[in-house]
Coordinates of C-alpha atoms in Angstrom, one line a residue:
X1461 CA -0.1 0.1 0.4
X1462 CA 1.4 3.0 -0.8
X1463 CA 1.1 6.0 1.8
X1464 CA -0.1 9.6 0.5
X1465 CA 2.1 11.7 1.7
X1466 CA 2.2 13.6 4.8
X1467 CA -0.8 16.2 5.2
X1468 CA 0.1 18.6 8.8
X1469 CA -3.8 18.1 11.2
X1470 CA -6.2 21.6 10.5
X1471 CA -7.3 24.1 12.9
X1472 CA -10.6 22.9 12.2
X1473 CA -8.9 19.2 12.8
X1474 CA -7.9 20.7 16.2
X1475 CA -11.7 21.9 17.3
X1476 CA -12.8 19.5 16.2
X1477 CA -10.5 16.6 18.6
X1478 CA -10.6 19.3 21.4
X1479 CA -14.4 19.5 21.4
X1480 CA -14.9 15.7 21.3
X1481 CA -12.4 14.9 24.1
X1482 CA -14.8 17.3 25.8
X1483 CA -17.8 16.2 24.8
X1484 CA -16.2 13.0 26.6
X1485 CA -15.5 14.4 30.1
X1486 CA -18.8 16.2 30.6
X1487 CA -19.9 13.7 33.3
X1488 CA -16.9 13.8 34.9
X1489 CA -16.7 17.9 34.6
X1490 CA -20.1 17.8 36.8
X1491 CA -18.1 16.4 39.7
X1492 CA -16.2 18.9 39.4
X1493 CA -17.2 22.4 39.0
X1494 CA -19.9 21.2 41.2
X1495 CA -17.5 22.4 43.8
X1496 CA -18.8 26.1 42.9
X1497 CA -22.5 25.1 43.5
X1498 CA -24.6 24.5 47.7
X1499 CA -24.0 20.3 46.0
X1500 CA -20.4 20.9 47.0
X1501 CA -21.6 19.4 50.3
X1502 CA -21.3 16.2 49.0
X1503 CA -18.0 16.1 47.6
X1504 CA -14.2 16.3 48.2
X1505 CA -12.7 18.0 45.1
X1506 CA -9.3 19.8 45.7
X1507 CA -7.8 22.1 43.1
X1508 CA -5.9 19.6 41.0
X1509 CA -8.6 17.9 40.6
X1510 CA -9.7 20.3 38.0
X1511 CA -6.4 21.3 36.7
X1512 CA -6.0 17.2 35.8
X1513 CA -8.7 17.3 33.8
X1514 CA -7.8 20.3 31.5
X1515 CA -5.1 18.9 31.2
X1516 CA -6.4 15.5 30.5
X1517 CA -8.5 17.2 28.1
X1518 CA -5.6 18.5 25.8
X1519 CA -3.0 15.8 25.6
X1520 CA -6.3 13.3 24.5
X1521 CA -6.9 16.2 21.9
X1522 CA -3.2 15.8 21.1
X1523 CA -2.7 11.9 20.9
X1524 CA -6.7 11.9 18.9
X1525 CA -5.5 14.7 16.4
X1526 CA -2.4 12.4 16.0
X1527 CA -4.2 9.5 15.5
X1528 CA -6.3 10.9 13.1
X1529 CA -3.6 12.5 10.8
X1530 CA -1.9 8.9 10.5
X1531 CA -5.3 7.0 10.1
X1532 CA -5.4 9.9 6.6
X1533 CA -2.5 8.3 5.1
X1534 CA -3.6 4.8 4.8
X1535 CA -6.7 6.6 2.6
X1536 CA -9.8 5.1 2.2
X1537 CA -9.0 2.1 4.9
X1538 CA -7.8 4.5 6.8
X1539 CA -10.9 6.8 6.3
X1540 CA -12.9 3.8 7.7
X1541 CA -10.9 3.9 10.9
X1542 CA -11.4 7.7 11.6
X1543 CA -15.8 7.4 11.1
X1544 CA -15.5 4.3 13.3
X1545 CA -13.8 5.7 16.6
X1546 CA -15.9 8.7 15.6
X1547 CA -18.6 6.6 16.6
X1548 CA -16.9 4.2 19.0
X1549 CA -16.2 8.1 20.9
X1550 CA -19.8 9.0 19.9
X1551 CA -21.3 6.5 21.6
X1552 CA -19.2 6.4 24.9
X1553 CA -20.2 10.0 25.2
X1554 CA -24.2 9.1 24.5
X1555 CA -23.9 6.1 27.1
X1556 CA -22.7 8.5 29.7
X1557 CA -25.6 10.0 30.0
X1558 CA -28.5 8.8 32.5
X1559 CA -28.3 7.5 36.5
X1560 CA -24.4 7.2 37.2
X1561 CA -25.2 3.6 39.1
X1562 CA -27.0 2.3 36.3
X1563 CA -25.5 3.9 32.6
X1564 CA -26.3 3.5 29.8
X1565 CA -27.6 -0.4 28.2
X1566 CA -27.9 -1.2 31.0
X1567 CA -30.9 1.4 31.4
X1568 CA -32.6 -0.9 29.1
X1569 CA -32.3 -3.9 30.9
X1570 CA -34.1 -3.4 33.7
X1571 CA -37.5 -1.7 32.2
X1572 CA -37.5 -4.8 29.9
X1573 CA -38.2 -6.9 33.0
X1574 CA -40.2 -4.7 34.5
X1575 CA -43.2 -5.7 31.9
X1576 CA -41.9 -1.4 30.5
X1577 CA -41.7 -2.0 27.4
X1578 CA -41.6 1.1 25.1
X1579 CA -38.8 2.0 27.5
X1580 CA -36.4 -0.4 26.4
X1581 CA -37.3 -0.4 23.2
X1582 CA -37.0 3.4 22.4
X1583 CA -33.5 3.5 23.3
X1584 CA -32.7 0.7 20.7
X1585 CA -34.6 2.3 17.7
X1586 CA -32.8 5.3 18.4
X1587 CA -29.7 3.1 18.3
X1588 CA -31.0 1.6 15.4
X1589 CA -31.8 4.8 13.1
X1590 CA -28.7 5.8 13.6
X1591 CA -27.2 2.9 12.4
X1592 CA -29.7 2.6 9.4
X1593 CA -28.7 6.6 8.5
X1594 CA -24.6 5.8 8.7
X1595 CA -25.2 2.7 6.8
X1596 CA -27.8 4.5 3.7
X1597 CA -25.6 8.1 3.6
X1598 CA -22.1 7.6 5.6
X1599 CA -20.8 10.6 4.0
X1600 CA -24.0 13.0 4.9
X1601 CA -24.2 11.2 8.4
X1602 CA -20.2 11.7 9.1
X1603 CA -20.4 15.3 7.8
X1604 CA -23.5 16.5 10.1
X1605 CA -21.6 14.7 13.3
X1606 CA -18.3 16.2 13.0
X1607 CA -20.8 19.2 12.4
X1608 CA -22.6 18.9 15.9
X1609 CA -19.1 19.0 17.1
X1610 CA -17.3 21.5 15.7
X1611 CA -20.9 23.6 17.2
X1612 CA -20.5 22.6 20.2
X1613 CA -16.4 23.5 20.1
X1614 CA -16.7 26.8 22.3
X1615 CA -18.1 24.5 25.5
X1616 CA -14.5 23.5 25.8
X1617 CA -13.2 27.3 26.0
X1618 CA -16.3 27.9 28.6
X1619 CA -15.9 24.6 30.9
X1620 CA -11.6 25.8 31.0
X1621 CA -12.8 29.2 31.9
X1622 CA -15.2 27.7 34.9
X1623 CA -12.7 25.6 35.5
X1624 CA -10.0 28.4 35.5
X1625 CA -12.4 30.6 38.3
X1626 CA -13.5 27.7 40.4
X1627 CA -10.1 27.6 41.2
X1628 CA -10.0 31.3 41.6
X1629 CA -12.9 32.5 43.0
X1630 CA -14.2 29.2 45.5
X1631 CA -10.2 27.5 45.7
X1632 CA -12.0 23.3 46.7
X1633 CA -8.2 22.4 48.0
X1634 CA -9.3 24.6 51.6
X1635 CA -13.1 25.1 51.1
X1636 CA -13.8 21.6 50.7
X1637 CA -11.1 20.4 53.8
X1638 CA -11.3 18.5 56.8
X1639 CA -11.8 21.0 59.9
X1640 CA -11.2 18.2 62.6
X1641 CA -8.5 15.7 63.6
X1642 CA -8.0 12.6 61.6
X1643 CA -9.8 9.5 63.1
X1644 CA -6.3 7.3 65.3
X1645 CA -5.5 11.2 66.5
X1646 CA -4.8 10.3 70.9
X1647 CA -8.2 11.2 72.3
X1648 CA -9.2 11.5 76.0
X1649 CA -9.7 7.8 77.1
X1650 CA -11.4 8.6 80.2
X1651 CA -13.2 5.9 81.5
X1652 CA -17.5 5.8 81.5
X1653 CA -20.1 4.7 79.3
X1654 CA -18.9 3.9 75.7
X1655 CA -21.1 3.4 72.9
X1656 CA -20.3 1.9 69.1
X1657 CA -23.0 2.7 66.7
X1658 CA -22.4 1.3 63.3
X1659 CA -25.4 2.5 60.0
X1660 CA -25.0 0.0 57.5
X1661 CA -25.8 2.1 54.6
X1662 CA -28.9 0.5 53.0
X1663 CA -28.9 -2.5 54.4
X1664 CA -32.9 -3.8 54.3
X1665 CA -34.0 -6.5 57.4
X1666 CA -35.4 -9.0 54.5
X1667 CA -32.9 -9.8 53.1
X1668 CA -30.0 -9.7 55.1
X1669 CA -32.2 -12.3 57.7
X1670 CA -35.6 -13.5 56.4
X1671 CA -34.6 -13.6 52.6
X1672 CA -31.0 -14.1 52.4
X1673 CA -30.4 -16.7 50.3
X1674 CA -28.5 -20.2 52.2
X1675 CA -26.0 -20.2 51.0
X1676 CA -24.5 -17.0 51.8
X1677 CA -23.0 -16.7 55.0
X1678 CA -22.6 -13.7 57.3
X1679 CA -20.6 -15.3 60.5
X1680 CA -20.3 -11.4 61.9
X1681 CA -23.6 -10.2 61.7
X1682 CA -24.5 -13.9 62.7
X1683 CA -22.9 -14.0 65.8
X1684 CA -23.7 -9.4 66.8
X1685 CA -27.3 -10.9 66.5
X1686 CA -26.3 -14.1 69.0
X1687 CA -25.1 -12.0 71.4
X1688 CA -27.4 -8.7 71.9
X1689 CA -31.1 -7.3 71.6
X1690 CA -32.5 -8.0 67.7
X1691 CA -35.4 -6.0 67.4
X1692 CA -37.2 -7.6 64.7
X1693 CA -39.5 -5.1 63.5
X1694 CA -38.0 -1.5 62.7
X1695 CA -39.1 0.6 60.3
X1696 CA -36.5 2.7 58.3
X1697 CA -36.1 6.0 59.7
X1698 CA -36.8 7.6 56.0
X1699 CA -36.2 6.6 52.2
X1700 CA -32.4 8.2 51.7
X1701 CA -29.7 9.1 53.7
X1702 CA -29.8 12.7 54.1
X1703 CA -32.7 12.2 55.4
X1704 CA -32.7 9.7 57.8
X1705 CA -29.0 9.8 59.5
X1706 CA -29.7 13.7 60.5
X1707 CA -33.1 12.1 62.3
X1708 CA -31.2 9.3 63.8
X1709 CA -28.3 11.9 65.0
X1710 CA -30.2 15.3 65.6
X1711 CA -33.6 13.4 67.1
X1712 CA -35.4 15.5 65.0
X1713 CA -38.2 14.0 62.8
X1714 CA -37.0 15.0 59.1
X1715 CA -38.8 15.7 56.4
X1716 CA -36.2 16.6 53.8
X1717 CA -33.7 18.2 53.4
X1718 CA -30.8 20.3 51.0
X1719 CA -27.3 21.5 50.6
X1720 CA -26.5 25.1 51.2
X1721 CA -23.1 24.8 50.8
X1722 CA -20.2 22.6 51.7
X1723 CA -20.5 22.7 55.2
X1724 CA -24.3 22.7 55.4
X1725 CA -27.2 20.7 55.3
X1726 CA -30.5 22.5 56.2
X1727 CA -33.0 19.9 57.2
X1728 CA -36.7 20.7 56.6
X1729 CA -38.6 18.7 59.6
X1730 CA -42.1 17.7 59.6
X1731 CA -44.2 20.8 60.8
X1732 CA -42.6 22.3 58.1
X1733 CA -40.1 24.2 60.1
X1734 CA -36.3 25.1 58.8
X1735 CA -33.2 24.4 60.7
X1736 CA -28.8 24.2 60.1
X1737 CA -28.1 20.5 60.9
X1738 CA -25.1 21.8 62.4
X1739 CA -27.5 23.3 64.9
X1740 CA -29.4 20.6 65.8
X1741 CA -29.6 18.6 68.1
X1742 CA -26.4 15.7 68.2
X1743 CA -25.7 13.0 69.5
X1744 CA -22.0 13.5 69.1
X1745 CA -22.5 17.4 71.1
X1746 CA -24.1 14.9 74.0
X1747 CA -21.1 13.0 74.0
X1748 CA -18.6 15.9 73.9
X1749 CA -20.6 17.7 76.8
X1750 CA -20.6 14.1 78.4
X1751 CA -16.9 14.3 79.0
X1752 CA -16.1 12.1 76.4
X1753 CA -15.2 11.8 72.3
X1754 CA -16.5 11.9 69.7
X1755 CA -15.5 10.2 66.6
X1756 CA -16.7 9.4 62.7
X1757 CA -15.6 7.4 60.3
X1758 CA -18.3 7.6 57.2
X1759 CA -19.4 8.4 53.9
X1760 CA -21.2 10.7 51.7
X1761 CA -21.9 13.7 55.1
X1762 CA -19.4 15.7 55.0
X1763 CA -19.1 15.2 58.8
X1764 CA -15.4 15.9 58.8
X1765 CA -16.6 20.3 57.6
X1766 CA -20.0 20.0 60.1
X1767 CA -19.2 19.0 63.2
X1768 CA -15.9 21.1 64.2
X1769 CA -15.8 19.1 67.8
X1770 CA -15.0 16.2 66.8
X1771 CA -12.1 14.4 68.2
X1772 CA -11.3 12.2 65.2
X1773 CA -13.1 12.0 61.9
X1774 CA -12.8 10.7 57.6
X1775 CA -15.6 10.4 55.6
X1776 CA -15.4 10.2 51.7
X1777 CA -17.8 11.8 49.5
X1778 CA -20.7 10.7 47.3
X1779 CA -19.5 12.3 44.4
X1780 CA -16.2 10.0 44.1
X1781 CA -15.1 11.0 40.3
X1782 CA -12.6 13.0 39.7
X1783 CA -12.0 13.9 43.7
X1784 CA -8.5 12.1 44.2
X1785 CA -6.2 14.6 43.2
X1786 CA -6.9 15.3 48.5
X1787 CA -4.7 12.0 48.4
X1788 CA -2.7 11.4 45.9
X1789 CA -0.5 12.6 43.3
X1790 CA -1.2 14.4 40.8
X1791 CA -0.3 11.9 37.7
X1792 CA -2.4 8.7 39.9
X1793 CA -5.3 11.8 39.6
X1794 CA -4.9 11.9 36.1
X1795 CA -4.8 8.1 35.3
X1796 CA -7.9 7.9 37.9
X1797 CA -9.5 10.2 35.3
X1798 CA -8.7 9.1 32.5
X1799 CA -10.4 5.4 33.9
X1800 CA -13.2 6.4 34.5
X1801 CA -14.2 7.4 30.8
X1802 CA -15.1 4.0 30.7
X1803 CA -18.3 2.7 31.0
X1804 CA -19.7 0.5 33.4
X1805 CA -17.2 0.1 35.4
X1806 CA -15.6 3.4 36.4
X1807 CA -18.0 4.2 39.8
X1808 CA -16.9 0.5 40.7
X1809 CA -13.7 1.3 40.3
X1810 CA -13.6 4.1 43.1
X1811 CA -16.0 2.8 45.4
X1812 CA -13.1 -0.7 45.8
X1813 CA -10.5 1.9 46.0
X1814 CA -13.2 3.9 48.4
X1815 CA -13.8 0.5 50.3
X1816 CA -10.0 -0.6 51.1
X1817 CA -9.3 3.4 52.7
X1818 CA -12.5 3.6 54.0
X1819 CA -12.1 -0.7 55.9
X1820 CA -9.4 1.2 57.6
X1821 CA -10.5 3.7 59.1
X1822 CA -13.5 2.3 60.6
X1823 CA -10.9 -0.2 61.7
X1824 CA -9.1 2.2 63.9
X1825 CA -12.1 4.9 64.8
X1826 CA -13.8 1.8 66.7
X1827 CA -10.5 1.7 68.7
X1828 CA -10.3 4.9 69.6
X1829 CA -10.4 7.4 73.1
X1830 CA -12.3 5.8 75.9
X1831 CA -15.5 6.9 77.1
X1832 CA -18.3 8.9 74.6
X1833 CA -20.0 7.8 71.1
X1834 CA -18.0 6.2 67.6
X1835 CA -19.8 6.8 65.3
X1836 CA -19.9 4.3 62.1
X1837 CA -21.3 4.9 58.1
X1838 CA -20.5 2.5 56.9
X1839 CA -20.7 2.4 53.2
X1840 CA -21.1 -0.9 51.7
X1841 CA -24.4 -2.8 51.4
X1842 CA -24.9 0.1 49.3
X1843 CA -24.8 0.8 45.5
X1844 CA -22.6 -0.5 43.4
X1845 CA -22.0 -4.0 43.5
X1846 CA -18.0 -4.4 44.1
X1847 CA -18.2 -8.1 46.4
X1848 CA -18.2 -11.5 44.7
X1849 CA -19.1 -13.5 47.8
X1850 CA -18.0 -17.0 46.4
X1851 CA -14.2 -15.7 44.8
X1852 CA -13.9 -13.2 48.2
X1853 CA -12.7 -10.6 45.8
X1854 CA -14.4 -7.5 44.5
X1855 CA -15.7 -7.6 40.9
X1856 CA -16.3 -4.7 38.4
X1857 CA -18.2 -6.7 36.1
X1858 CA -21.9 -6.8 38.6
X1859 CA -25.4 -5.6 37.4
X1860 CA -28.0 -7.5 38.0
X1861 CA -30.4 -7.7 41.6
X1862 CA -28.5 -10.5 43.1
X1863 CA -25.2 -8.5 43.7
X1864 CA -26.5 -6.6 46.7
X1865 CA -25.6 -10.1 48.8
X1866 CA -22.6 -9.9 47.7
X1867 CA -22.2 -6.1 49.0
X1868 CA -24.3 -7.9 52.7
X1869 CA -21.2 -10.1 52.1
X1870 CA -18.2 -7.3 51.9
X1871 CA -20.7 -5.6 55.1
X1872 CA -20.2 -8.2 57.2
X1873 CA -16.5 -8.5 56.5
X1874 CA -16.0 -5.5 58.1
X1875 CA -18.5 -5.7 60.8
X1876 CA -15.6 -8.6 61.6
X1877 CA -12.7 -6.6 61.3
X1878 CA -14.6 -4.2 63.5
X1879 CA -15.4 -6.7 65.8
X1880 CA -12.0 -7.7 65.8
X1881 CA -9.5 -4.3 65.8
X1882 CA -11.8 -3.9 69.1
X1883 CA -11.2 -7.4 70.6
X1884 CA -7.7 -6.4 70.5
X1885 CA -8.2 -3.5 72.4
X1886 CA -9.7 -4.8 74.8
X1887 CA -12.5 -2.8 73.8
X1888 CA -15.6 -5.3 72.8
X1889 CA -16.9 -6.3 75.4
X1890 CA -17.0 -2.5 78.3
X1891 CA -18.4 -0.9 75.1
X1892 CA -22.4 -1.3 73.6
X1893 CA -22.7 -1.8 70.3
X1894 CA -25.7 -0.4 68.5
X1895 CA -25.9 -1.6 64.8
X1896 CA -28.7 0.2 62.8
X1897 CA -29.4 1.1 59.0
X1898 CA -30.5 4.5 57.6
X1899 CA -32.6 2.7 54.6
X1900 CA -33.7 0.1 53.0
X1901 CA -32.3 -1.1 49.7
X1902 CA -34.0 1.0 46.8
X1903 CA -32.3 -0.3 44.0
X1904 CA -34.3 -3.5 43.7
X1905 CA -35.7 -4.0 39.9
X1906 CA -39.8 -4.6 39.8
X1907 CA -39.6 -8.4 38.2
X1908 CA -38.6 -9.4 41.5
X1909 CA -41.9 -8.7 43.0
X1910 CA -40.8 -8.2 46.8
X1911 CA -43.5 -7.0 49.1
X1912 CA -43.5 -3.4 50.2
X1913 CA -40.6 -4.6 53.3
X1914 CA -39.2 -1.4 54.9
X1915 CA -37.8 -2.6 57.9
X1916 CA -33.9 -2.2 58.7
X1917 CA -31.9 -3.8 61.2
X1918 CA -31.6 -3.5 64.9
X1919 CA -28.8 -5.1 67.6
X1920 CA -28.0 -3.4 70.8
X1921 CA -25.3 -5.4 72.3
X1922 CA -24.6 -4.2 75.8
X1923 CA -22.2 -3.8 77.4
X1924 CA -21.1 -7.5 78.8
X1925 CA -23.4 -9.3 77.2
X1926 CA -23.0 -12.8 75.5
X1927 CA -26.8 -13.5 75.4
X1928 CA -29.1 -12.8 72.5
X1929 CA -32.8 -12.3 71.9
X1930 CA -35.4 -11.1 70.0
X1931 CA -38.2 -8.1 70.1
X1932 CA -40.7 -8.2 68.0
X1933 CA -43.3 -4.6 68.3
X1934 CA -43.1 -2.1 65.7
X1935 CA -40.5 0.7 66.4
X1936 CA -39.0 3.2 64.2
X1937 CA -35.2 3.5 63.2
X1938 CA -35.3 7.0 64.3
X1939 CA -35.7 5.4 68.3
X1940 CA -31.9 5.3 67.7
X1941 CA -31.2 8.7 69.2
X1942 CA -33.0 8.1 72.6
X1943 CA -31.6 4.7 72.3
X1944 CA -27.4 5.3 72.2
X1945 CA -28.2 8.8 74.5
X1946 CA -29.9 6.1 77.5
X1947 CA -26.4 3.9 76.2
X1948 CA -24.3 7.0 76.8
X1949 CA -26.0 7.9 79.8
X1950 CA -25.4 4.0 81.6
X1951 CA -28.7 4.0 81.7
X1952 CA -29.6 -0.1 80.1
X1953 CA -27.1 -2.8 81.9
X1954 CA -28.9 -5.4 81.4
X1955 CA -31.6 -7.2 77.7
X1956 CA -34.8 -6.8 80.3
X1957 CA -33.8 -3.3 81.3
X1958 CA -33.9 -2.8 77.0
X1959 CA -36.8 -5.1 76.6
X1960 CA -38.5 -2.9 79.3
X1961 CA -37.3 0.7 77.5
X1962 CA -38.6 -0.3 74.6
X1963 CA -41.6 -1.0 75.9
X1964 CA -42.5 2.6 77.6
X1965 CA -40.4 4.5 75.8
X1966 CA -39.7 3.2 71.5
X1967 CA -43.0 4.0 68.9
X1968 CA -43.8 3.9 65.9
X1969 CA -43.7 6.3 63.1
X1970 CA -47.5 7.7 62.5
X1971 CA -48.0 6.4 58.9

């Protein structure tokens, strides 16, 4: 084959390359630029994350421009490669639209199984029409696609400008920094009641216990049930984490909440009034005022920025893609963002990294200090599915609903590691341990025909307890606040006293 003469890329080629690559980074831009909005509440982005996005776009544009220039030398075969690559990159971008937990074509499967055939077929019909048009009018279709991408080229300048302004005006490195010591810091070791509140995110009572597959072993969870009082009929405090966690920690009935800044959540109470979460009653503040420590290891909420009186804290944001610069080198941040462009596995990759760091923080926090409260907001079994219980290892390719049971096994592993750390420190027997969940797992497809069961686990192991029991009367998980308050005061010594307390204090939430 005779190669065509080398032809230098034109300005039009450069504009196409940078526009196309910028479009591929739209979701990543959304993550890093959210720090200039109240949604910064859910982020821990640093200045290096913003800079890494811009440099990645420039470098990938240069690579793309070089590949296109090279392909043109091969004539017709090279042009076919260009067309195929162009279509692939557009498909990757289209794939990125939609829910992050179930991106792209995977949003087609569940609607079809749920008998929502129109919802499932419309995206496929759109792809089919694009494919037919490309085959019937390949030159015109390519010209239209290139024209559209070229028309969107000014967006790249706009996003780059927004990125620079974000660094200069918001300064995410400082604005989203923790305001308290990291977990593991030296803390007060005074003697007195010590409570470890374990909140397992999205753990459904029915799936974890009543409908658990016969071959799924959860030894740490079952061992805790055997030693504590297991309340079997506890309704979730709220449908979402941003409502249920504030209600559990603050003890006030929360109807809704919204972020109003990087370090504040505004609570809407049942009576319609509003209150800043940082000023509401709080179990962590109660523990401090009683002369104990207040330690947190969690995720989703920026505990380390809201509660500035904590003795130790480690949290991970709900916005995770593009949020590595605070704890990694610039090169590692760029590489992580490049991998985030890969469909279907991007969120799972980042979640695995977070869980590996999270599990170490949980163990350190569980043994920090003496008297007081340790609040462990555990990220699993919440989506995405990242654990293969049969292999006993992480997975990037679990998309079906049964992946929830793998995450349950991972949650059980983390519970076992927390217990082991407390036993090694001589703190397990002397501490009260409360395990609860904020809400049930919501991402369950309709075709499973599961009952509307809103029960979450609530297991209470009192200090020195080795014999378990059950409590079957209806409760709301919101009573966890009162329960922990009583435990911090040392008022509940036996399971019998705990049952009596439930009978006299706890009331099911009104429907």
